[in-house]
Amino acid sequence: MSVRRFDAEYLERTRTGMWSDSRGALADLDLADCERVLDVGCGSGELTSVLREETAGTVIGVDADAALLSGVPSPTVLGDATRLPFADDAVDLVVCQALLINLPDPAAALAEFARVARGRVAVIEPDNSAVSVESTVDTEPTLARRARELYLDGVETDVAMGASAADLFPEAGLSVVSTRRYDQELTTAPPYSEGALAAAKRKATAAGLADRADVLGSVADEQEFDRLRQAWRSMGRDVIEQMSEGTYERTETVPFFVTVGEIRPSA
C-alpha cells in the first residue's frame, strides 16, 4: 500500500482558513511553552504558519515531498514521517495534520513521533466517514455522499482515523491528555472566488471523478460509475447556473479530532 500524495492546490483548498475562526482545540498542545516544534507532513505549510503564530519557539516543517516543502518558509527539513532525521528527545512537541489517515502504517509514524518528542505529541486527523455537505443545488449532497462512499470504500487506509487515533497512543508510549473535536467548514457563497468558479467547471465536466476513477472504478461497476458521472455533470451545470444568478451556496463540514498525548516516563 502506498502513501497518497497531494498537490499544493489541493492542500491550499482544503487547509487554507483552518483555525481562522477558533484555535481553542489547540489549547492542550501547550504551544506557549514550546521551544522546538515539528510539523510533520506539513505539505504547503498551512498548519506550520498557524503554529508559528501561536508560539515564540521554532517550528520546523517536515515533509517527504521536496516540491511542496520548497514553498514553506524555513526552517524546513526533508524527511519521512516513519524515519525522522532527528535525535531522540529532540523537540518539545511533534504535530501532524491529516497525515496518519493517509499512511499505510500510522502506528509506526506515531512511534517515531514519540521517539523524537520529549514532551507531547498531537495528531489532528479527520473522520472522513462523517463529512457532510449542504447545498442550494438539491442533488449535490446526495451525489457528494455517494461519491465519497465509493471513494472511501476503495482506499486502504483508515478513513475514520480522527475519531479513533487515541487508540494508537498507548502502544507508542503515550498517555492521552485529551481529544477535542474541531469542525472545519469549507463554504462557497457569493462573491465567488476564482477557486470556486474553477471547482464548478470541474463538476460540470466530472473532472474530479475522473481524477479518482482508479479508486471509484475498483468498487463501482462500469454502469454505476457512468450513471454517477452523468448525474455529476448535470449537478455541475446546475451549480454554474445558480452561480450566474448569484444564488449558489455550499458548506462542507469536515470533523477533525485533535488528540494530544504525553510521553510516558520510562519505568
XYZ file of C-alpha atoms in Angstrom:
267
model
C 0.000 0.000 0.000
C 1.471 3.385 -0.984
C 1.159 6.779 0.676
C -1.343 9.068 -1.041
C 0.236 12.225 -2.467
C -1.408 15.623 -2.728
C -0.521 18.672 -4.776
C -0.199 22.212 -3.449
C -3.541 23.284 -4.967
C -5.421 20.534 -3.128
C -3.724 21.292 0.183
C -4.380 25.006 -0.109
C -8.023 24.425 -0.984
C -8.643 22.062 1.932
C -6.455 23.632 4.611
C -6.423 27.388 3.990
C -8.527 29.171 6.576
C -8.457 26.269 9.011
C -8.237 27.571 12.580
C -9.199 31.087 11.418
C -12.408 31.008 13.487
C -11.049 29.426 16.667
C -7.863 27.824 17.932
C -9.337 26.527 21.166
C -8.892 22.908 20.041
C -5.121 23.518 20.006
C -5.007 24.575 23.671
C -3.622 21.272 25.002
C -0.588 21.443 22.701
C 0.968 23.857 25.238
C 2.443 25.837 22.350
C 3.322 28.828 24.523
C 5.817 26.667 26.448
C 7.478 25.047 23.420
C 10.964 25.906 22.218
C 11.049 23.462 19.287
C 8.070 22.056 17.397
C 7.925 19.704 14.403
C 5.033 19.892 11.945
C 5.358 16.512 10.217
C 3.760 16.089 6.811
C 3.440 19.859 6.673
C 2.686 19.919 2.938
C 2.486 23.526 1.774
C 2.724 24.865 5.326
C -0.780 25.968 6.326
C -0.607 24.463 9.825
C 3.058 25.436 10.121
C 2.028 29.059 9.784
C -0.645 28.711 12.495
C 1.804 27.037 14.874
C 4.351 29.804 14.315
C 1.740 32.381 15.227
C 0.950 30.541 18.471
C 4.473 30.041 19.824
C 7.642 32.083 20.195
C 9.623 28.887 19.725
C 10.968 27.432 16.497
C 8.523 25.494 14.326
C 10.172 23.193 11.776
C 8.179 21.990 8.781
C 8.912 18.401 7.748
C 7.668 16.693 4.596
C 8.760 13.925 2.249
C 7.764 15.963 -0.826
C 10.522 18.400 -1.779
C 8.287 20.297 -4.203
C 5.711 21.073 -1.517
C 8.388 21.872 1.041
C 10.038 24.405 -1.270
C 7.131 26.785 -0.732
C 7.277 26.693 3.072
C 9.369 29.391 4.814
C 12.390 27.968 6.651
C 13.260 26.201 8.819
C 12.195 23.075 6.953
C 13.578 19.561 6.716
C 13.024 16.919 4.037
C 12.072 13.718 5.791
C 9.811 10.674 6.046
C 7.298 10.508 8.915
C 8.449 6.980 9.819
C 12.174 7.837 9.691
C 12.504 11.376 11.028
C 16.030 12.818 10.710
C 16.136 13.932 14.343
C 17.715 12.554 17.505
C 15.734 11.098 20.388
C 14.011 13.749 22.550
C 14.993 16.463 20.065
C 11.871 18.622 20.299
C 9.183 19.597 22.777
C 6.246 18.768 20.534
C 5.529 16.833 17.339
C 2.328 17.694 15.443
C 0.717 16.379 12.276
C -2.484 17.254 10.439
C -4.343 14.863 8.113
C -1.216 12.712 7.825
C -1.850 9.452 9.697
C -5.088 8.940 7.786
C -3.038 8.669 4.584
C -0.302 6.340 5.867
C -0.300 2.556 5.441
C 1.215 2.172 8.938
C 0.120 5.097 11.137
C 1.279 3.327 14.298
C 4.875 3.320 13.026
C 4.740 7.064 12.407
C 3.248 7.724 15.842
C 6.018 5.694 17.494
C 8.562 7.789 15.598
C 6.874 10.980 16.804
C 7.143 9.704 20.391
C 10.844 8.919 19.909
C 11.635 12.445 18.749
C 9.423 14.301 21.236
C 10.425 14.849 24.846
C 7.097 16.377 25.846
C 3.937 15.974 23.800
C 2.633 14.560 20.521
C -0.521 15.896 18.855
C -2.324 14.451 15.853
C -5.042 16.429 14.061
C -6.894 13.895 11.966
C -10.274 13.965 10.171
C -13.088 11.469 10.270
C -13.756 11.392 6.540
C -16.618 8.958 7.017
C -18.604 11.735 8.742
C -18.158 14.575 6.232
C -21.401 16.384 5.383
C -22.389 18.677 2.506
C -25.203 21.231 2.375
C -26.010 22.944 -0.929
C -28.613 25.059 -2.667
C -28.396 22.537 -5.531
C -30.690 19.789 -4.253
C -28.834 16.902 -5.849
C -25.357 17.874 -4.642
C -25.449 16.492 -1.051
C -26.676 13.069 -2.208
C -24.197 12.822 -5.076
C -21.318 14.050 -2.926
C -22.164 11.458 -0.280
C -22.337 8.626 -2.834
C -19.056 9.607 -4.500
C -17.391 9.863 -1.096
C -18.745 6.453 -0.008
C -17.394 4.815 -3.151
C -14.029 6.524 -2.808
C -13.627 5.651 0.866
C -14.601 2.038 0.143
C -11.780 1.925 -2.389
C -8.926 3.312 -0.278
C -6.971 1.071 2.037
C -6.221 3.416 4.929
C -8.432 4.172 7.955
C -10.819 6.884 6.764
C -12.219 7.445 10.260
C -8.771 7.824 11.843
C -9.619 11.059 13.651
C -12.245 9.515 15.888
C -10.031 6.574 16.873
C -6.487 7.979 16.841
C -6.255 7.826 20.644
C -6.337 4.003 20.435
C -2.835 4.058 18.907
C -1.244 6.176 21.622
C -0.549 3.611 24.398
C 1.468 1.312 22.120
C 3.618 4.304 21.141
C 4.369 5.042 24.797
C 1.977 7.973 25.033
C -0.615 8.810 27.647
C -3.667 10.522 26.161
C -4.114 14.026 27.560
C -7.229 14.985 25.626
C -9.205 14.672 22.432
C -11.020 17.748 21.136
C -13.264 17.978 18.096
C -12.883 20.796 15.585
C -15.276 21.129 12.645
C -13.699 22.658 9.563
C -16.271 24.380 7.378
C -15.470 24.959 3.707
C -18.017 27.495 2.480
C -18.818 28.692 -1.036
C -21.002 31.805 -1.324
C -21.113 34.997 -3.393
C -18.944 36.765 -4.325
C -17.372 33.635 -5.776
C -13.621 33.185 -5.752
C -11.649 32.016 -8.764
C -11.197 28.719 -6.980
C -14.959 28.307 -6.530
C -15.601 29.059 -10.198
C -12.938 26.563 -11.240
C -14.469 23.932 -8.925
C -17.878 24.459 -10.544
C -16.400 23.918 -14.008
C -14.755 20.712 -12.801
C -18.126 19.481 -11.561
C -19.761 20.219 -14.918
C -17.134 18.090 -16.669
C -16.892 15.483 -13.874
C -13.141 16.110 -13.824
C -12.982 15.428 -10.094
C -14.496 11.993 -10.576
C -12.057 11.309 -13.398
C -9.161 12.076 -11.046
C -10.463 9.360 -8.708
C -11.554 6.909 -11.396
C -8.955 4.300 -10.437
C -10.334 4.100 -6.889
C -14.003 4.575 -7.733
C -13.778 2.019 -10.517
C -12.457 -0.566 -8.096
C -15.717 -0.567 -6.096
C -18.335 0.533 -8.633
C -19.198 -1.328 -11.815
C -18.893 0.494 -15.126
C -22.603 1.250 -15.420
C -22.882 2.653 -11.897
C -19.819 4.827 -12.393
C -21.195 6.097 -15.707
C -24.546 6.974 -14.090
C -22.745 8.807 -11.304
C -20.639 10.708 -13.833
C -23.675 11.805 -15.843
C -25.551 12.919 -12.716
C -22.424 14.746 -11.533
C -22.192 16.705 -14.776
C -25.869 17.669 -14.559
C -25.353 18.793 -10.972
C -22.335 20.846 -12.063
C -24.385 22.610 -14.698
C -26.966 23.498 -12.033
C -24.175 24.871 -9.849
C -22.927 27.082 -12.691
C -26.459 28.300 -13.395
C -27.009 29.251 -9.759
C -23.611 30.960 -9.657
C -24.588 33.072 -12.664
C -27.656 34.135 -10.675
C -25.634 34.710 -7.525
C -27.711 32.239 -5.516
C -25.375 29.241 -5.117
C -24.193 28.389 -1.607
C -22.443 25.281 -0.334
C -20.983 24.241 3.021
C -18.846 21.160 3.524
C -18.178 20.226 7.152
C -15.186 18.034 7.938
C -14.882 16.844 11.556
C -11.299 16.850 12.830
C -10.136 15.407 16.141
C -7.138 16.883 17.954
C -5.640 14.112 20.096
C -2.803 15.113 22.413
C -0.535 12.697 24.262
C 2.329 12.968 26.712
C 5.477 10.874 26.693
C 5.141 8.295 29.442
C 8.148 8.211 31.776
C 10.311 5.097 31.451
C 9.864 2.510 34.160
